[in-house]
Amino acid sequence: MKSSLVRRGGLLAAVVASVVLAGAAPASAAPGDGSAYGVKVDVKLLGQDAVKAGPFAAANTEGPTSSSLAKVDLTGILTAGAINTEAKRDENSGAVTAKASTADVTLPLLKAALGNVGIKLVEAVCTATQKGVEGSTKLVGANLGSVGAVDAAPAANTQIKVGLGALNVATIILNEQIKNKDGSLTVNAVHVKLLGEGLKALGSGDVIVSSATCGPAAPPMPLASGAGLWIGLGLLGAVAVPVGTRIFRRRSAQA
């Protein structure tokens, strides 16, 4: 009789544990991802060899979560000063933040069409929370040669056509925001697309400065892990202790 009571008490505690922990199982175990980099180049200028470089100072939520680089010098294409990036995930809330900043950027590949192009600071930010995913771009001291100054916080997917005579040779996209099929968002602060059309073309390919990708956010921390585990164990103890007390009392009565 005594062993039967013990077995029943143990069985009840096990059932409570399975209900508490299994009921808190997350809908998806896949965490939110994020990434960032400072500069990436894939171009072929007219009459020159193709140049593929970067991504420089890449960071990822899986590690390294931050990165930096003192400078980038790609002759005839781009120069940049300090690059700092980060991509981090909050394990409790599931939120993801990715950020890339690139200082002292010049774009000599556009000099023939626009003159001297320079930006003191180019920053892309992407944030994913349980409410959704959003991104932004900040430009400090941006001057696009003959185009002139541009907004410090350009609207999403602002496009500037770059002409050489009557020919469009490039498109500059500021605060480019791309919604990916997996629900994530990519923010390219500055994206130069060389169109490669006609005899006066500058070349073909892409130059991206400061890029951040994030989301969607991961599910919040499930009950069965981290601090949530302690909550589950606390609930288990609140039920299991009275069960053990009743077993002890029955033993005492029989004695």
Short mmCIF file of C-alpha atoms in Angstrom, two decimals:
data_model
loop_
_atom_site.label_atom_id
_atom_site.label_comp_id
_atom_site.label_asym_id
_atom_site.label_seq_id
_atom_site.Cartn_x
_atom_site.Cartn_y
_atom_site.Cartn_z
CA MET A 1 0.00 0.00 0.00
CA LYS A 2 2.83 2.35 0.92
CA SER A 3 4.72 1.69 -2.32
CA SER A 4 1.51 2.20 -4.27
CA LEU A 5 1.03 5.63 -2.74
CA VAL A 6 4.61 6.56 -3.52
CA ARG A 7 4.25 5.44 -7.13
CA ARG A 8 1.03 7.41 -7.51
CA GLY A 9 2.63 10.53 -6.06
CA GLY A 10 5.65 10.16 -8.34
CA LEU A 11 3.42 9.61 -11.36
CA LEU A 12 1.40 12.74 -10.58
CA ALA A 13 4.58 14.82 -10.24
CA ALA A 14 5.84 13.49 -13.59
CA VAL A 15 2.53 14.33 -15.26
CA VAL A 16 2.65 17.86 -13.83
CA ALA A 17 6.22 18.28 -15.10
CA SER A 18 5.30 17.14 -18.59
CA VAL A 19 2.30 19.48 -18.71
CA VAL A 20 4.25 22.48 -17.44
CA LEU A 21 7.25 21.97 -19.75
CA ALA A 22 5.57 20.57 -22.85
CA GLY A 23 2.87 23.23 -22.73
CA ALA A 24 5.61 25.89 -22.96
CA ALA A 25 7.39 24.39 -25.99
CA PRO A 26 8.11 27.06 -28.66
CA ALA A 27 6.32 26.95 -31.99
CA SER A 28 9.68 27.19 -33.75
CA ALA A 29 13.19 26.51 -32.52
CA ALA A 30 14.84 28.58 -35.25
CA PRO A 31 16.21 31.86 -33.81
CA GLY A 32 16.14 35.19 -35.63
CA ASP A 33 19.21 36.00 -37.69
CA GLY A 34 20.99 39.24 -38.45
CA SER A 35 24.07 40.35 -40.37
CA ALA A 36 25.91 43.49 -41.39
CA TYR A 37 28.93 44.64 -43.38
CA GLY A 38 30.61 47.89 -44.36
CA VAL A 39 31.52 47.66 -48.06
CA LYS A 40 31.02 45.21 -50.89
CA VAL A 41 32.14 45.75 -54.49
CA ASP A 42 31.47 43.72 -57.63
CA VAL A 43 32.15 45.85 -60.71
CA LYS A 44 33.85 45.89 -64.08
CA LEU A 45 34.87 49.38 -65.09
CA LEU A 46 35.21 50.19 -68.77
CA GLY A 47 38.51 48.87 -70.10
CA GLN A 48 39.60 47.39 -66.75
CA ASP A 49 39.59 44.03 -65.05
CA ALA A 50 36.65 43.04 -62.89
CA VAL A 51 36.94 43.85 -59.19
CA LYS A 52 35.25 41.79 -56.50
CA ALA A 53 35.97 42.77 -52.91
CA GLY A 54 34.25 42.32 -49.57
CA PRO A 55 32.10 42.15 -47.72
CA PHE A 56 34.42 44.08 -45.40
CA ALA A 57 33.99 43.98 -41.60
CA ALA A 58 31.19 41.40 -41.73
CA ALA A 59 29.24 40.63 -38.53
CA ASN A 60 26.58 37.99 -37.84
CA THR A 61 24.33 36.98 -34.96
CA GLU A 62 26.05 33.58 -34.99
CA GLY A 63 29.43 35.29 -34.61
CA PRO A 64 31.42 37.35 -34.77
CA THR A 65 28.65 39.65 -33.51
CA SER A 66 30.78 42.75 -34.13
CA SER A 67 33.58 43.70 -36.47
CA SER A 68 35.67 46.70 -37.45
CA LEU A 69 38.19 47.76 -40.08
CA ALA A 70 40.44 50.81 -40.23
CA LYS A 71 40.10 51.60 -43.95
CA VAL A 72 39.33 50.37 -47.45
CA ASP A 73 41.11 51.58 -50.59
CA LEU A 74 39.95 50.26 -53.95
CA THR A 75 41.74 52.42 -56.50
CA GLY A 76 39.44 54.20 -58.91
CA ILE A 77 36.32 52.76 -57.28
CA LEU A 78 35.97 53.58 -53.58
CA THR A 79 37.83 54.65 -50.49
CA ALA A 80 36.54 54.52 -46.93
CA GLY A 81 37.76 55.15 -43.41
CA ALA A 82 36.73 53.30 -40.27
CA ILE A 83 34.02 50.64 -40.56
CA ASN A 84 32.11 49.35 -37.53
CA THR A 85 29.40 46.69 -37.64
CA GLU A 86 27.32 44.62 -35.23
CA ALA A 87 24.54 42.02 -35.40
CA LYS A 88 23.00 40.91 -32.13
CA ARG A 89 20.04 38.88 -30.91
CA ASP A 90 18.30 39.27 -27.55
CA GLU A 91 17.78 35.69 -26.38
CA ASN A 92 14.95 36.69 -24.03
CA SER A 93 12.78 38.76 -26.38
CA GLY A 94 13.95 37.30 -29.71
CA ALA A 95 14.66 40.81 -31.04
CA VAL A 96 17.44 41.24 -33.63
CA THR A 97 19.46 44.39 -34.33
CA ALA A 98 21.98 44.83 -37.13
CA LYS A 99 23.99 47.97 -37.78
CA ALA A 100 26.78 49.08 -40.12
CA SER A 101 28.58 52.44 -40.20
CA THR A 102 31.26 53.49 -42.68
CA ALA A 103 33.18 56.76 -42.37
CA ASP A 104 34.83 59.09 -44.90
CA VAL A 105 33.50 57.49 -48.08
CA THR A 106 34.55 58.68 -51.54
CA LEU A 107 33.39 57.24 -54.86
CA PRO A 108 35.95 58.04 -57.58
CA LEU A 109 34.13 55.66 -59.96
CA LEU A 110 31.47 58.40 -60.31
CA LYS A 111 33.90 61.28 -60.80
CA ALA A 112 33.55 61.40 -64.59
CA ALA A 113 29.79 61.87 -64.28
CA LEU A 114 29.34 63.80 -61.02
CA GLY A 115 32.71 65.17 -59.95
CA ASN A 116 33.89 64.55 -56.40
CA VAL A 117 31.48 62.44 -54.38
CA GLY A 118 31.97 62.17 -50.62
CA ILE A 119 30.03 61.23 -47.48
CA LYS A 120 31.38 61.70 -43.96
CA LEU A 121 29.35 58.88 -42.44
CA VAL A 122 27.09 56.20 -43.96
CA GLU A 123 24.96 54.21 -41.53
CA ALA A 124 22.39 51.43 -42.01
CA VAL A 125 20.25 50.03 -39.19
CA CYS A 126 17.78 47.14 -39.18
CA THR A 127 15.67 46.10 -36.19
CA ALA A 128 13.34 43.10 -35.87
CA THR A 129 10.96 42.72 -32.90
CA GLN A 130 7.74 40.82 -32.25
CA LYS A 131 5.93 43.86 -33.74
CA GLY A 132 7.73 43.63 -37.08
CA VAL A 133 10.88 44.58 -38.97
CA GLU A 134 12.03 48.09 -39.82
CA GLY A 135 15.14 49.80 -41.13
CA SER A 136 16.67 53.23 -41.62
CA THR A 137 19.64 55.04 -43.13
CA LYS A 138 21.62 58.01 -41.87
CA LEU A 139 23.98 60.06 -44.03
CA VAL A 140 26.24 62.70 -42.49
CA GLY A 141 27.90 65.31 -44.68
CA ALA A 142 26.76 63.72 -47.94
CA ASN A 143 27.64 65.56 -51.13
CA LEU A 144 27.07 63.83 -54.46
CA GLY A 145 29.09 66.16 -56.66
CA SER A 146 26.89 67.94 -59.23
CA VAL A 147 23.79 66.43 -57.62
CA GLY A 148 24.59 68.37 -54.47
CA ALA A 149 23.63 67.62 -50.89
CA VAL A 150 21.06 64.98 -50.00
CA ASP A 151 18.81 64.37 -47.00
CA ALA A 152 20.48 63.06 -43.88
CA ALA A 153 17.62 60.54 -43.51
CA PRO A 154 16.56 59.73 -47.08
CA ALA A 155 13.22 58.05 -47.75
CA ALA A 156 13.28 54.34 -48.44
CA ASN A 157 14.49 53.47 -51.96
CA THR A 158 15.39 57.01 -52.99
CA GLN A 159 16.81 56.81 -56.53
CA ILE A 160 19.16 59.28 -58.21
CA LYS A 161 19.86 58.86 -61.92
CA VAL A 162 23.44 59.52 -62.95
CA GLY A 163 23.96 60.75 -66.51
CA LEU A 164 26.98 61.23 -68.73
CA GLY A 165 25.81 63.52 -71.49
CA ALA A 166 22.43 62.18 -72.59
CA LEU A 167 23.20 58.67 -71.37
CA ASN A 168 22.20 57.21 -68.01
CA VAL A 169 25.27 55.40 -66.74
CA ALA A 170 24.36 54.64 -63.14
CA THR A 171 21.69 54.75 -60.48
CA ILE A 172 22.38 55.66 -56.86
CA ILE A 173 19.88 54.15 -54.42
CA LEU A 174 19.81 55.67 -50.96
CA ASN A 175 18.24 53.79 -48.04
CA GLU A 176 17.55 50.79 -50.25
CA GLN A 177 15.15 48.46 -48.41
CA ILE A 178 14.65 44.93 -49.72
CA LYS A 179 12.01 42.63 -48.23
CA ASN A 180 13.36 39.10 -48.52
CA LYS A 181 11.25 35.98 -49.02
CA ASP A 182 12.09 34.64 -45.56
CA GLY A 183 10.54 37.71 -43.92
CA SER A 184 13.84 39.47 -43.23
CA LEU A 185 14.73 42.98 -44.35
CA THR A 186 17.96 44.19 -45.96
CA VAL A 187 18.91 47.86 -45.70
CA ASN A 188 21.65 49.13 -48.02
CA ALA A 189 22.46 52.71 -47.04
CA VAL A 190 24.11 53.49 -50.40
CA HIS A 191 23.88 51.25 -53.46
CA VAL A 192 25.53 52.34 -56.72
CA LYS A 193 24.41 50.36 -59.76
CA LEU A 194 26.54 50.82 -62.88
CA LEU A 195 24.29 50.21 -65.87
CA GLY A 196 26.95 49.26 -68.43
CA GLU A 197 25.01 50.62 -71.42
CA GLY A 198 26.54 52.31 -74.48
CA LEU A 199 30.05 53.32 -75.45
CA LYS A 200 30.21 55.98 -72.73
CA ALA A 201 29.32 53.58 -69.93
CA LEU A 202 31.36 53.82 -66.77
CA GLY A 203 31.12 50.07 -66.38
CA SER A 204 28.77 47.53 -64.89
CA GLY A 205 28.14 46.05 -61.46
CA ASP A 206 27.35 47.12 -57.92
CA VAL A 207 28.92 48.99 -55.03
CA ILE A 208 27.22 48.81 -51.64
CA VAL A 209 28.18 50.90 -48.62
CA SER A 210 26.84 49.96 -45.17
CA SER A 211 24.41 47.07 -45.27
CA ALA A 212 22.31 45.55 -42.47
CA THR A 213 19.93 42.56 -42.61
CA CYS A 214 17.66 41.34 -39.80
CA GLY A 215 14.60 39.37 -38.88
CA PRO A 216 12.11 38.19 -38.58
CA ALA A 217 12.46 38.15 -34.82
CA ALA A 218 12.82 34.80 -33.08
CA PRO A 219 10.02 33.60 -30.77
CA PRO A 220 10.41 34.94 -27.21
CA MET A 221 12.37 32.72 -24.81
CA PRO A 222 10.33 29.53 -24.20
CA LEU A 223 9.41 28.48 -20.66
CA ALA A 224 11.59 25.36 -20.92
CA SER A 225 14.87 27.23 -21.23
CA GLY A 226 16.87 29.88 -19.40
CA ALA A 227 14.94 31.83 -16.79
CA GLY A 228 11.75 30.23 -18.08
CA LEU A 229 13.00 26.87 -16.82
CA TRP A 230 13.17 28.20 -13.26
CA ILE A 231 9.59 29.42 -13.55
CA GLY A 232 8.53 25.97 -14.74
CA LEU A 233 10.39 24.26 -11.93
CA GLY A 234 8.80 26.65 -9.43
CA LEU A 235 5.33 25.72 -10.65
CA LEU A 236 6.28 22.07 -10.50
CA GLY A 237 7.47 22.43 -6.92
CA ALA A 238 4.27 24.23 -5.89
CA VAL A 239 2.25 21.15 -6.96
CA ALA A 240 4.72 18.38 -6.11
CA VAL A 241 5.34 19.49 -2.51
CA PRO A 242 1.68 19.11 -1.39
CA VAL A 243 1.63 15.65 -3.05
CA GLY A 244 4.67 14.60 -1.04
CA THR A 245 3.11 16.04 2.13
CA ARG A 246 -0.03 13.97 1.68
CA ILE A 247 2.03 10.79 1.20
CA PHE A 248 3.97 11.51 4.41
CA ARG A 249 0.77 12.09 6.36
CA ARG A 250 -0.72 8.78 5.17
CA ARG A 251 2.45 6.99 6.20
CA SER A 252 2.24 8.55 9.67
CA ALA A 253 -1.43 7.57 10.05
CA GLN A 254 -0.69 3.95 9.13
CA ALA A 255 2.17 3.83 11.56
#
